[in-house]
Coordinates of C-alpha atoms in Angstrom, one line a residue:
M808 CA -0.4 -0.3 0.2
L809 CA 2.6 2.3 1.1
K810 CA 4.2 1.6 -2.6
D811 CA 1.1 2.8 -4.7
F812 CA 0.4 5.6 -1.9
V813 CA 3.7 7.2 -3.5
V814 CA 3.1 6.6 -7.4
E815 CA -0.3 8.0 -7.0
A816 CA 1.0 11.2 -4.5
L817 CA 4.1 11.8 -6.7
D818 CA 1.9 12.5 -9.4
L819 CA -0.2 14.4 -7.7
A820 CA 2.9 16.5 -6.1
T821 CA 4.4 17.3 -9.8
N822 CA 0.8 18.5 -10.8
V823 CA 0.8 20.2 -7.7
E824 CA 3.9 21.9 -8.6
E825 CA 2.8 23.0 -12.7
H826 CA -0.1 24.1 -11.2
L827 CA 1.3 26.1 -9.0
L828 CA 3.9 28.6 -11.3
T829 CA 0.2 28.7 -13.5
L830 CA -1.4 30.3 -10.2
E831 CA 1.5 32.7 -9.9
R832 CA 0.1 34.0 -13.8
H833 CA -3.4 33.4 -13.2
P834 CA -4.3 34.4 -9.2
D835 CA -7.8 34.4 -10.2
D836 CA -8.1 30.5 -11.7
L837 CA -10.8 29.1 -9.1
E838 CA -10.5 25.7 -11.1
I839 CA -6.4 26.0 -10.7
L840 CA -7.1 26.4 -6.8
N841 CA -10.0 23.9 -6.5
A842 CA -7.3 21.4 -7.9
V843 CA -4.3 22.5 -5.8
F844 CA -6.0 22.3 -2.4
R845 CA -7.7 18.7 -3.9
A846 CA -4.2 17.5 -4.0
F847 CA -3.1 18.2 -1.3
H848 CA -6.2 16.7 0.5
T849 CA -5.7 13.7 -1.2
I850 CA -1.7 13.5 0.3
K851 CA -2.8 14.0 3.5
G852 CA -5.4 11.7 3.9
G853 CA -3.2 8.9 2.0
A854 CA -0.1 10.4 4.3
G855 CA -2.1 10.1 7.6
F856 CA -3.0 6.0 7.0
V857 CA 0.0 4.9 6.4
N858 CA 1.3 7.1 9.5
L859 CA 3.6 10.2 7.4
P860 CA 3.5 12.3 10.2
A861 CA 5.7 15.2 8.5
M862 CA 3.9 15.0 4.9
V863 CA 0.5 15.1 7.0
S864 CA 1.7 18.6 8.7
A865 CA 3.2 19.9 5.5
C866 CA 0.0 19.0 3.7
H867 CA -2.2 20.0 6.4
L868 CA -1.0 23.9 6.5
T869 CA -0.8 24.1 3.3
E870 CA -4.5 22.9 2.5
N871 CA -5.4 25.1 5.6
L872 CA -3.9 28.1 3.5
F873 CA -6.0 27.0 0.5
D874 CA -8.9 26.7 1.7
A875 CA -8.4 30.5 2.9
L876 CA -7.6 31.0 -0.8
R877 CA -10.3 29.2 -2.5
T878 CA -13.4 30.4 -0.6
G879 CA -11.8 34.2 -1.0
K880 CA -11.4 34.9 2.2
A881 CA -7.2 35.6 1.3
S882 CA -6.0 36.5 -2.2
V883 CA -2.9 35.0 -4.0
T884 CA 0.4 37.0 -3.0
P885 CA 4.1 36.0 -3.8
L886 CA 4.0 34.8 -0.1
A887 CA 1.6 32.3 -0.8
I888 CA 2.9 31.2 -4.0
E889 CA 6.5 30.2 -2.0
A890 CA 5.0 29.1 0.5
A891 CA 2.9 26.4 -1.4
L892 CA 6.3 25.7 -3.4
Q893 CA 8.4 25.0 -0.8
A894 CA 5.4 22.9 0.5
S895 CA 5.3 20.8 -2.4
G896 CA 8.8 20.7 -2.7
F897 CA 9.1 18.9 0.5
V898 CA 6.4 16.7 0.2
A899 CA 8.1 15.4 -3.2
D900 CA 11.7 15.3 -2.0
Q901 CA 10.0 12.7 1.3
L902 CA 7.9 10.8 -2.2
N903 CA 11.2 10.2 -3.5
E904 CA 12.8 9.4 -1.0
L905 CA 10.6 6.6 0.0
A906 CA 10.4 5.9 -3.9
N907 CA 14.1 5.1 -3.5
G908 CA 13.4 2.5 -0.6
A909 CA 13.7 4.5 2.3
D910 CA 12.1 3.3 5.6
P911 CA 9.7 5.4 6.7
A912 CA 10.4 6.1 10.1
S913 CA 13.7 7.7 8.6
L914 CA 12.5 10.5 7.4
A915 CA 13.4 14.1 8.4
S916 CA 10.8 15.7 10.1
M917 CA 8.9 19.1 8.6
P918 CA 11.7 21.8 8.7
Q919 CA 10.6 24.7 10.7
D920 CA 11.4 27.4 8.3
L921 CA 8.7 25.9 6.0
E922 CA 6.0 26.1 9.2
D923 CA 7.2 29.5 9.6
I924 CA 6.7 30.4 5.7
L925 CA 3.4 28.6 5.7
T926 CA 2.1 30.1 8.8
Q927 CA 3.1 33.5 7.4
A928 CA 1.5 32.9 4.6
I929 CA -2.1 31.5 6.4
E930 CA -1.9 34.9 9.2
G931 CA -1.1 37.1 6.5
N932 CA -4.0 35.8 4.1
A933 CA -6.5 35.2 6.6
A934 CA -8.3 36.8 8.9
A935 CA -8.8 33.4 11.0
P936 CA -6.1 32.5 13.7
A937 CA -3.4 31.0 11.7
A938 CA -3.6 26.7 12.0
A939 CA -0.9 25.4 13.7
A940 CA 0.8 22.4 12.1
A941 CA -1.4 19.6 13.1
P942 CA 0.5 16.5 15.1
A943 CA 0.6 13.3 13.2
A944 CA -2.3 10.4 13.3
P945 CA -1.0 7.8 16.2
A946 CA -0.5 3.9 15.1
A947 CA -2.4 4.3 11.9
A948 CA -0.9 1.9 10.3
A949 CA -1.2 -0.1 13.0
S950 CA -4.6 -0.3 13.6
A951 CA -5.1 0.1 9.1
P952 CA -6.4 -4.5 9.0
A953 CA -9.1 -3.9 12.0
A954 CA -10.4 -0.5 11.2
A955 CA -10.1 -1.1 7.2
S956 CA -12.5 -4.1 8.0
T957 CA -15.0 -2.3 9.5
P958 CA -18.0 -0.9 7.6
S959 CA -19.5 0.8 10.2
A960 CA -15.8 3.1 10.6
N961 CA -17.0 4.8 7.6
G962 CA -20.9 5.1 7.5
G963 CA -20.7 1.6 6.3
A964 CA -19.3 2.8 2.5
S965 CA -16.0 1.0 0.8
V966 CA -13.0 1.9 0.9
L967 CA -12.4 1.1 -2.4
G968 CA -13.8 2.1 -5.7
A969 CA -15.5 0.2 -8.8
D970 CA -11.9 -0.6 -10.2
G971 CA -10.2 -1.7 -7.1
S972 CA -8.3 1.2 -6.8
L973 CA -8.0 2.9 -3.0
D974 CA -9.9 6.2 -2.4
W975 CA -7.5 7.4 0.1
N976 CA -9.6 9.9 2.3
A977 CA -11.9 7.2 2.4
L978 CA -9.5 4.9 3.5
Y979 CA -8.1 7.4 6.2
Q980 CA -11.0 8.3 7.0
A981 CA -12.5 4.5 7.8
V982 CA -9.2 4.1 9.7
S983 CA -9.8 7.4 11.9
G984 CA -13.2 6.9 12.8
G985 CA -12.7 2.3 13.4
T986 CA -10.0 3.0 16.3
G987 CA -12.1 5.7 18.5
E988 CA -9.2 7.7 18.1
V989 CA -9.9 10.7 16.0
A990 CA -6.3 12.6 16.5
P991 CA -6.6 16.1 15.5
V992 CA -5.0 15.5 12.0
A993 CA -7.8 13.0 11.3
A994 CA -10.5 15.4 12.6
A995 CA -9.3 18.2 9.8
A996 CA -9.4 15.6 7.4
V997 CA -13.2 15.0 8.1
E998 CA -14.3 18.3 8.3
A999 CA -12.8 19.3 5.6
A1000 CA -14.1 16.2 3.4
P1001 CA -17.4 17.8 2.7
A1002 CA -15.5 21.3 1.7
E1003 CA -13.4 19.3 -0.6
A1004 CA -16.2 17.3 -1.9
E1005 CA -17.5 20.2 -4.0
S1006 CA -15.7 21.5 -6.8
S1007 CA -15.8 25.2 -9.2
S1008 CA -18.5 22.5 -11.5
G1009 CA -20.2 21.3 -9.0
H1010 CA -18.9 17.6 -9.2
P1011 CA -18.2 15.3 -6.0
K1012 CA -14.2 14.6 -6.3
S1013 CA -12.8 11.2 -6.2
L1014 CA -9.2 10.1 -6.5
P1015 CA -7.3 11.6 -9.8
S1016 CA -5.6 8.4 -10.2
S1017 CA -7.3 5.1 -11.9
T1018 CA -5.2 2.6 -11.5
P1019 CA -5.9 -0.4 -9.6
T1020 CA -4.1 -1.4 -6.4
P1021 CA -4.2 -4.9 -4.8
K1022 CA -7.0 -5.5 -3.0
P1023 CA -6.3 -5.6 1.3
A1024 CA -7.4 -9.3 2.6
A1025 CA -9.1 -7.5 5.3
A1026 CA -10.8 -4.9 3.2
P1027 CA -14.5 -5.7 2.6
V1028 CA -16.5 -6.1 -1.0
Q1029 CA -16.3 -3.6 -3.1
A1030 CA -19.2 -0.8 -3.6
R1031 CA -19.5 1.7 -6.1
R1032 CA -18.7 5.1 -4.9
A1033 CA -21.4 8.1 -5.2
T1034 CA -18.8 9.8 -7.4
D1035 CA -18.5 7.2 -10.1
N1036 CA -22.2 7.5 -10.5
Q1037 CA -21.7 11.2 -11.9
P1038 CA -21.5 12.8 -15.2
G1039 CA -17.9 12.8 -16.9
N1040 CA -16.6 11.0 -13.8
A1041 CA -15.6 7.4 -16.0
K1042 CA -12.3 6.3 -15.3
E1043 CA -9.8 4.7 -18.0
E1044 CA -9.0 1.1 -17.4
S1045 CA -5.5 0.7 -16.5
I1046 CA -3.2 -1.2 -14.6
R1047 CA 0.2 -1.0 -13.1
I1048 CA 2.9 -3.2 -14.5
D1049 CA 6.3 -3.5 -13.3
A1050 CA 8.6 -1.9 -16.3
G1051 CA 10.8 -5.1 -16.3
K1052 CA 8.1 -7.5 -17.4
L1053 CA 7.3 -4.9 -20.3
D1054 CA 11.4 -4.9 -20.8
A1055 CA 10.8 -9.4 -21.0
L1056 CA 7.8 -9.3 -23.0
L1057 CA 9.7 -7.0 -25.6
E1058 CA 12.6 -8.9 -25.8
V1059 CA 10.2 -11.9 -26.2
A1060 CA 8.0 -10.5 -28.5
G1061 CA 11.2 -9.5 -30.6
E1062 CA 12.7 -13.1 -30.7
S1063 CA 9.4 -14.3 -32.0
V1064 CA 9.6 -12.0 -35.1
Q1065 CA 13.1 -12.7 -35.4
A1066 CA 11.7 -16.3 -35.6
A1067 CA 9.0 -15.7 -37.6
N1068 CA 11.4 -14.3 -40.5
Q1069 CA 14.0 -17.2 -40.2
A1070 CA 10.8 -19.3 -41.1
A1071 CA 9.7 -17.6 -43.8
V1072 CA 13.6 -17.1 -45.0
L1073 CA 13.6 -21.4 -44.9
L1074 CA 10.1 -21.7 -46.5
E1075 CA 11.0 -19.5 -49.6
K1076 CA 14.0 -21.7 -49.9
L1077 CA 11.5 -25.0 -49.8
Q1078 CA 9.2 -23.5 -52.0
Q1079 CA 12.5 -24.1 -54.9
F1080 CA 11.3 -27.2 -54.9
K1081 CA 9.2 -29.3 -56.6
F1082 CA 6.5 -31.1 -54.1
E1083 CA 3.4 -33.2 -55.8
G1084 CA 0.0 -34.4 -54.0
T1085 CA 0.3 -34.2 -49.6
A1086 CA 3.1 -32.9 -49.5
A1087 CA 2.3 -30.0 -52.2
S1088 CA -1.3 -29.6 -49.7
L1089 CA 0.8 -29.6 -46.8
M1090 CA 3.2 -26.9 -48.0
S1091 CA 0.2 -24.8 -49.1
T1092 CA -0.6 -25.3 -45.6
L1093 CA 2.3 -24.4 -44.0
A1094 CA 2.6 -21.4 -46.2
E1095 CA -0.7 -20.0 -44.8
T1096 CA 0.1 -21.2 -41.2
L1097 CA 3.5 -19.2 -41.5
G1098 CA 2.2 -16.1 -42.7
R1099 CA -0.2 -15.8 -40.0
A1100 CA 2.4 -16.2 -37.5
S1101 CA 3.8 -13.8 -39.0
R1102 CA 1.7 -11.1 -38.3
Y1103 CA 0.6 -12.3 -35.2
S1104 CA 3.8 -11.7 -34.4
S1105 CA 4.2 -8.6 -35.8
E1106 CA 1.3 -7.4 -34.5
L1107 CA 2.6 -8.8 -30.6
Q1108 CA 5.8 -6.5 -31.1
R1109 CA 4.0 -3.3 -32.1
A1110 CA 1.5 -3.5 -29.0
T1111 CA 4.4 -4.4 -26.8
L1112 CA 6.5 -1.7 -28.2
S1113 CA 2.8 1.1 -27.5
T1114 CA 3.4 0.2 -24.0
R1115 CA 6.6 1.0 -23.0
M1116 CA 5.7 4.1 -25.1
Q1117 CA 5.3 7.7 -22.5
P1118 CA 5.2 11.3 -23.6
V1119 CA 7.4 13.7 -23.2
G1120 CA 5.5 16.2 -21.6
R1121 CA 5.7 13.8 -18.0
L1122 CA 9.6 14.7 -18.1
F1123 CA 8.9 18.6 -19.4
Q1124 CA 6.3 19.6 -16.5
K1125 CA 9.1 19.3 -13.9
F1126 CA 10.9 22.3 -15.5
P1127 CA 9.2 25.1 -15.2
R1128 CA 10.1 25.4 -10.9
L1129 CA 13.5 25.0 -12.4
V1130 CA 13.3 27.1 -14.3
R1131 CA 11.7 30.0 -12.4
E1132 CA 13.9 29.1 -9.4
L1133 CA 17.4 28.9 -11.2
A1134 CA 16.1 32.8 -12.7
K1135 CA 15.3 34.3 -10.1
D1136 CA 18.8 33.3 -8.5
L1137 CA 20.4 34.6 -11.8
G1138 CA 18.2 38.1 -11.3
K1139 CA 16.7 37.3 -15.0
D1140 CA 13.4 37.4 -15.8
V1141 CA 12.8 35.1 -18.1
D1142 CA 9.8 32.6 -19.3
L1143 CA 9.6 28.8 -20.2
A1144 CA 7.7 28.1 -23.5
I1145 CA 6.7 24.5 -23.6
S1146 CA 5.3 22.4 -26.6
G1147 CA 5.1 19.2 -28.1
A1148 CA 4.6 17.6 -24.7
E1149 CA 2.1 14.5 -26.5
T1150 CA 5.1 13.5 -28.0
E1151 CA 5.7 9.7 -27.0
V1152 CA 9.1 8.4 -26.7
D1153 CA 10.8 5.0 -24.9
R1154 CA 10.1 5.3 -21.3
V1155 CA 13.9 4.5 -21.2
V1156 CA 14.8 7.7 -23.1
V1157 CA 11.9 9.4 -21.2
D1158 CA 13.8 8.4 -17.6
S1159 CA 17.7 9.3 -19.1
L1160 CA 17.1 13.2 -20.4
Y1161 CA 16.2 14.9 -17.2
D1162 CA 19.6 15.3 -16.6
P1163 CA 20.5 16.4 -20.2
L1164 CA 17.7 18.6 -20.5
V1165 CA 18.6 20.3 -16.9
H1166 CA 22.3 20.8 -17.9
M1167 CA 21.0 22.9 -21.2
L1168 CA 18.3 25.2 -19.3
R1169 CA 21.2 25.7 -16.9
N1170 CA 23.5 26.6 -19.7
S1171 CA 21.1 28.5 -21.4
L1172 CA 19.7 30.7 -18.4
D1173 CA 23.3 31.4 -17.5
H1174 CA 25.1 31.6 -20.3
G1175 CA 22.7 32.4 -22.9
I1176 CA 20.3 35.1 -21.0
E1177 CA 21.8 38.4 -20.9
T1178 CA 22.0 40.3 -17.8
D1179 CA 20.9 43.6 -19.5
R1180 CA 18.6 43.2 -22.7
G1181 CA 17.7 46.8 -22.4
A1182 CA 21.7 47.3 -23.8
A1183 CA 21.0 44.0 -26.2
G1184 CA 17.5 46.2 -27.5
K1185 CA 15.4 42.9 -26.5
P1186 CA 12.5 43.2 -24.3
N1187 CA 13.0 42.3 -20.4
K1188 CA 11.6 39.0 -20.3
A1189 CA 14.0 36.7 -22.0
T1190 CA 12.1 33.5 -23.5
I1191 CA 13.7 29.8 -23.7
S1192 CA 11.6 27.6 -26.1
L1193 CA 11.0 24.0 -25.2
K1194 CA 9.9 22.0 -27.2
A1195 CA 9.2 18.4 -28.9
W1196 CA 7.7 16.7 -32.0
Q1197 CA 8.1 13.1 -33.9
E1198 CA 10.0 13.1 -37.8
A1199 CA 10.3 10.6 -39.5
S1200 CA 10.7 6.9 -37.0
S1201 CA 13.0 10.0 -35.0
V1202 CA 11.9 12.1 -32.2
M1203 CA 13.5 15.8 -32.3
I1204 CA 13.9 17.6 -29.0
E1205 CA 14.5 21.7 -29.3
I1206 CA 15.6 24.3 -26.3
F1207 CA 16.4 27.4 -27.8
D1208 CA 17.3 30.7 -26.0
D1209 CA 17.0 34.6 -27.2
G1210 CA 20.1 35.3 -25.8
K1211 CA 23.3 36.4 -26.7
G1212 CA 24.3 33.4 -28.6
M1213 CA 27.8 31.8 -28.8
D1214 CA 30.5 33.7 -30.5
P1215 CA 32.5 30.4 -32.2
D1216 CA 36.1 32.4 -32.3
F1217 CA 35.7 33.1 -28.5
L1218 CA 35.0 29.3 -27.7
R1219 CA 38.0 28.1 -30.0
K1220 CA 40.4 30.7 -28.0
K1221 CA 39.0 29.7 -25.2
A1222 CA 39.6 25.3 -26.0
I1223 CA 43.2 26.3 -26.9
G1224 CA 43.9 28.3 -24.2
K1225 CA 42.8 24.9 -22.2
G1226 CA 44.9 22.8 -24.1
L1227 CA 41.9 21.3 -25.6
I1228 CA 42.2 21.5 -28.9
G1229 CA 45.7 22.2 -31.0
E1230 CA 45.9 25.4 -33.0
H1231 CA 44.3 24.0 -36.5
E1232 CA 41.0 22.6 -35.4
A1233 CA 38.0 23.4 -35.4
Q1234 CA 38.4 25.6 -37.7
S1235 CA 34.6 25.9 -39.2
H1236 CA 31.4 27.8 -37.4
D1237 CA 29.8 24.4 -36.4
E1238 CA 33.0 22.7 -35.0
A1239 CA 33.9 25.8 -32.8
L1240 CA 30.2 25.4 -31.8
Q1241 CA 30.9 22.0 -30.7
L1242 CA 33.8 22.5 -28.8
V1243 CA 31.6 23.6 -25.6
F1244 CA 30.8 19.3 -25.6
L1245 CA 34.1 18.8 -24.8
P1246 CA 35.2 17.6 -20.9
G1247 CA 36.3 20.4 -18.9
F1248 CA 35.4 23.3 -21.6
S1249 CA 34.4 26.0 -19.9
T1250 CA 33.7 30.1 -21.0
K1251 CA 33.6 31.1 -17.1
E1252 CA 36.2 32.3 -15.5
V1253 CA 35.1 32.0 -11.7
A1254 CA 33.3 28.4 -11.3
S1255 CA 29.9 29.5 -9.5
S1256 CA 27.2 27.5 -7.9
V1257 CA 25.4 27.1 -12.1
S1258 CA 28.2 26.7 -13.7
G1259 CA 31.9 27.1 -14.8
R1260 CA 33.7 23.9 -13.7
G1261 CA 34.1 22.3 -17.1
V1262 CA 30.9 19.5 -16.8
G1263 CA 27.6 19.2 -18.0
M1264 CA 27.7 19.5 -21.5
D1265 CA 29.8 16.4 -22.1
V1266 CA 27.5 14.9 -19.2
V1267 CA 25.1 15.8 -21.8
K1268 CA 26.5 14.4 -25.0
T1269 CA 27.6 11.0 -23.7
A1270 CA 23.9 10.8 -22.0
V1271 CA 22.5 11.2 -25.5
E1272 CA 24.7 9.0 -28.0
K1273 CA 23.7 6.5 -25.1
H1274 CA 20.3 5.8 -26.4
R1275 CA 21.9 6.4 -29.8
G1276 CA 20.9 10.2 -30.6
T1277 CA 23.0 12.7 -31.8
I1278 CA 22.9 16.5 -30.5
R1279 CA 23.7 19.5 -32.2
I1280 CA 23.7 23.1 -31.7
D1281 CA 23.1 26.4 -33.7
S1282 CA 23.6 29.7 -32.7
T1283 CA 24.2 33.3 -34.0
L1284 CA 25.7 36.3 -32.4
G1285 CA 22.6 38.8 -30.7
V1286 CA 20.1 36.3 -31.6
G1287 CA 19.9 33.0 -29.8
T1288 CA 21.2 29.7 -28.8
R1289 CA 19.1 26.3 -30.5
F1290 CA 20.6 22.6 -28.8
S1291 CA 18.5 20.2 -31.0
I1292 CA 18.5 16.5 -29.8
R1293 CA 17.4 13.6 -32.0
L1294 CA 16.3 10.2 -30.8
P1295 CA 15.1 6.9 -31.8
I1296 CA 11.1 7.0 -30.8
E1297 CA 12.0 3.5 -29.3
L1298 CA 15.0 1.3 -28.7
S1299 CA 15.1 -2.2 -29.2
I1300 CA 13.9 -1.8 -32.8
I1301 CA 15.1 0.2 -35.3
P1302 CA 14.7 0.3 -39.7
T1303 CA 18.0 -0.3 -41.0
M1304 CA 19.8 -1.2 -44.5
L1305 CA 21.7 -4.1 -45.1
V1306 CA 25.2 -3.6 -46.0
R1307 CA 28.6 -6.2 -46.3
T1308 CA 31.8 -4.7 -46.7
A1309 CA 34.9 -6.6 -46.2
G1310 CA 33.2 -10.1 -45.7
A1311 CA 31.2 -8.3 -42.3
A1312 CA 27.3 -8.2 -42.5
L1313 CA 26.8 -4.6 -41.1
A1314 CA 23.6 -2.4 -40.8
L1315 CA 23.1 1.1 -40.8
P1316 CA 20.0 3.1 -39.3
M1317 CA 17.3 4.4 -42.1
A1318 CA 17.2 7.3 -40.9
V1319 CA 20.3 9.1 -42.3
V1320 CA 20.4 7.0 -45.8
E1321 CA 19.6 9.0 -48.5
R1322 CA 19.2 6.7 -51.4
V1323 CA 22.0 4.3 -52.6
V1324 CA 24.9 5.3 -55.7
E1325 CA 27.5 3.0 -57.8
L1326 CA 30.8 4.5 -57.7
P1327 CA 33.4 4.8 -60.1
A1328 CA 36.5 2.7 -60.3
E1329 CA 38.8 6.2 -59.8
F1330 CA 37.7 9.0 -57.4
D1331 CA 38.7 12.9 -58.0
E1332 CA 40.6 14.1 -55.2
V1333 CA 40.7 17.3 -52.9
G1334 CA 43.3 17.8 -50.7
G1335 CA 44.2 13.8 -51.3
A1336 CA 40.9 12.6 -50.2
P1337 CA 38.2 11.1 -52.3
V1338 CA 35.5 13.0 -53.7
L1339 CA 32.2 12.4 -55.9
R1340 CA 30.6 14.3 -57.9
D1341 CA 26.6 13.8 -56.7
Q1342 CA 23.3 16.2 -58.2
G1343 CA 26.3 19.1 -59.1
R1344 CA 27.9 18.7 -55.3
P1345 CA 30.8 17.0 -54.2
L1346 CA 30.8 14.7 -51.5
P1347 CA 33.7 13.5 -49.9
V1348 CA 34.1 9.3 -50.2
H1349 CA 34.8 7.5 -46.7
S1350 CA 35.1 3.5 -46.9
L1351 CA 32.9 2.0 -44.1
A1352 CA 35.4 -0.5 -43.8
G1353 CA 38.4 2.3 -43.7
V1354 CA 36.5 3.2 -41.0
L1355 CA 35.7 0.6 -38.6
G1356 CA 39.6 -1.4 -39.4
Y1357 CA 38.6 -4.0 -41.6
E1358 CA 40.9 -4.7 -44.2
P1359 CA 39.5 -2.7 -47.6
G1360 CA 38.6 -5.0 -49.9
N1361 CA 36.2 -4.0 -53.5
E1362 CA 33.8 -1.4 -52.7
R1363 CA 31.7 -0.3 -56.0
V1364 CA 28.3 0.9 -54.4
G1365 CA 27.7 4.0 -52.4
I1366 CA 25.6 5.2 -50.0
V1367 CA 24.8 9.1 -49.8
M1368 CA 24.3 10.1 -46.4
A1369 CA 21.5 12.6 -45.2
V1370 CA 23.1 14.4 -42.4
P1371 CA 23.9 18.2 -42.0
H1372 CA 27.4 18.0 -44.3
P1373 CA 26.5 14.4 -46.5
Y1374 CA 29.3 12.5 -47.7
I1375 CA 28.9 9.2 -49.3
L1376 CA 30.1 6.2 -47.5
S1377 CA 31.5 3.2 -49.9
V1378 CA 30.4 -0.7 -49.0
G1379 CA 30.8 -3.7 -50.5
A1380 CA 27.4 -4.8 -51.5
V1381 CA 23.7 -3.4 -50.0
E1382 CA 21.7 -6.8 -49.2
G1383 CA 18.4 -4.8 -48.7
T1384 CA 16.1 -3.4 -45.5
A1385 CA 15.6 -5.1 -42.3
D1386 CA 13.3 -4.0 -39.2
L1387 CA 16.1 -5.0 -36.5
V1388 CA 15.6 -6.4 -32.9
I1389 CA 18.9 -4.9 -31.4
K1390 CA 20.9 -5.6 -28.5
P1391 CA 23.6 -3.1 -27.3
L1392 CA 27.1 -3.9 -27.0
T1393 CA 27.7 -3.9 -22.8
A1394 CA 31.2 -5.7 -22.2
I1395 CA 32.7 -4.4 -24.8
Q1396 CA 32.7 -1.1 -26.4
T1397 CA 33.6 -0.3 -30.1
N1398 CA 34.2 2.8 -32.1
G1399 CA 31.1 3.5 -34.3
I1400 CA 29.4 0.2 -33.2
T1401 CA 26.7 0.9 -31.5
G1402 CA 25.1 -2.9 -31.0
T1403 CA 23.7 -6.5 -32.5
A1404 CA 20.9 -7.9 -34.5
R1405 CA 20.1 -11.1 -36.5
S1406 CA 19.0 -10.8 -39.6
A1407 CA 16.3 -13.5 -40.9
E1408 CA 18.9 -15.8 -42.2
G1409 CA 20.1 -16.1 -38.5
E1410 CA 23.0 -14.6 -39.1
L1411 CA 25.3 -11.9 -36.8
V1412 CA 24.7 -8.7 -37.8
L1413 CA 26.7 -5.1 -36.4
V1414 CA 24.4 -2.6 -36.3
V1415 CA 26.6 1.0 -37.1
G1416 CA 25.7 4.0 -34.2
L1417 CA 23.5 6.8 -35.9
S1418 CA 25.9 8.9 -34.2
F1419 CA 28.9 8.0 -35.6
L1420 CA 27.4 8.3 -38.8
L1421 CA 25.9 12.0 -38.4
E1422 CA 29.5 13.2 -37.6
G1423 CA 30.7 11.6 -40.6
C1424 CA 32.7 8.8 -39.3
R1425 CA 35.2 11.1 -37.9
S1426 CA 35.7 9.9 -34.5
A1427 CA 36.3 6.0 -35.4
A1428 CA 38.4 7.3 -38.7
K1429 CA 40.7 9.8 -36.5
A1430 CA 41.1 6.1 -34.3
V1431 CA 42.5 4.1 -37.3
A1432 CA 44.8 6.8 -38.0
Q1433 CA 46.0 7.4 -35.0
V1434 CA 46.6 3.3 -34.6

């Protein structure tokens, strides 16, 4: 029950933070005031039931504050917003500790400064005396089984919804009332229940989560709550599943597709022979059966993949407060504009993008946004836009700030001065901008709490490339800077072009393949490097075998790469296309290779990395040259 409470309460706490930042801009929005009140009320009920006294106290004080705000007894002030943000932060911190396995008894008590600011906000806003922090309900968790099994403790109503999910408020009231020892906080919860039951729309409120939880052994028979009969309150059927089980299911689905593909290849070879009579009939039935099995396995794979997809909005909603607090610390006025939050991407990518995006937002705030924007002829309020969208089989995430931009010459001088590059490196505009991703690079003379230690942006690039993604920078002095991240929508299966070179079977992501061309026996040269004119433009030619360290052979087929700086990759032969189930390399690291897969014939295929191809094979080429 504690685990289920933490998951649901974390969702509420995240939404509260988002609501508070919106409320700061729209202080008269009664709907948001009601939503915040209900969230703290619901969290308090669950926290009381699982015996988390500090969380109960913080939620109780905040609930008192918002009861005054939503009923018009007080107005929304900066102090009220700040107090509520601190309370939501404290609650979220405790929930995160519990989610990471902390013992509830080890959680810290409510800080005195949090109690003080909440009390000040209440006293400064409300005409009535401020409510003190309520003590925790004693022995709430210990009495849970007995109380939960006593219907009369809650007026005969069940503490379970029709779908099996716990109504934390009803459960808490059942526990408190069933023991005959209603603690002050329990009484406050009961008194607040009638007020909480009505919103601006007049509908009673139920627990915001629709996720079923395991039924407690001593719980009464399920009964439909009154809220379930209200119009517009239908609950979506859903179930919470451990992520590891989904990963295992996806692997099985991928292997079934692989097996179906191999069976199809074998069938095609068998059909080259002549069968008669019963054998011919059996072959026809076998072909039909394998075709059906192939379709079902593909559907299973697609359905499994869809369960791992999550909207990036779950991640984006964590950033408005981060930007607000950091801008405040830096003395800057910045607005964060978010779009494309509904764009879906693999859950593993969503979970791993938080730190990279934090680093980029901090970089934009500290380095990009000017302190004196008036001197630059810009509005005092700066804008940082964070947006996502789908592009072919990739998800694009972009951060743009309308700040001062980056000076490539200044970046080169800094990098040379720190000994990170030589005098003749990073000569082009784009190459100079990419210097910010070098470990140890920083333009700050003195390190601050925000930046200047030369760590951060290199971590960003490493994290993005770990998931077969790429990142690039575009910047114009006086206009602003744009960071663009490209990631595969899902990680385990990618469309590829199968090629062979130097006897090795390789797969190239189709996301960067433009077309295939025939190569001549001899090439023109520029600076000693082979060049081929393609559609009127001279493109450099790289040997795939050469950059990967294989013995170069006869490579007469060229693949034009659709990358920011186009080039041609020469290979021995192109053997078709396939959607491959990718397994990442974990035990070894090989330049240019990101994972392995099995072809339809069962042959082991090495998958060439997307970032390696986007960078024009430069990293591996340098390594091979040094060898």
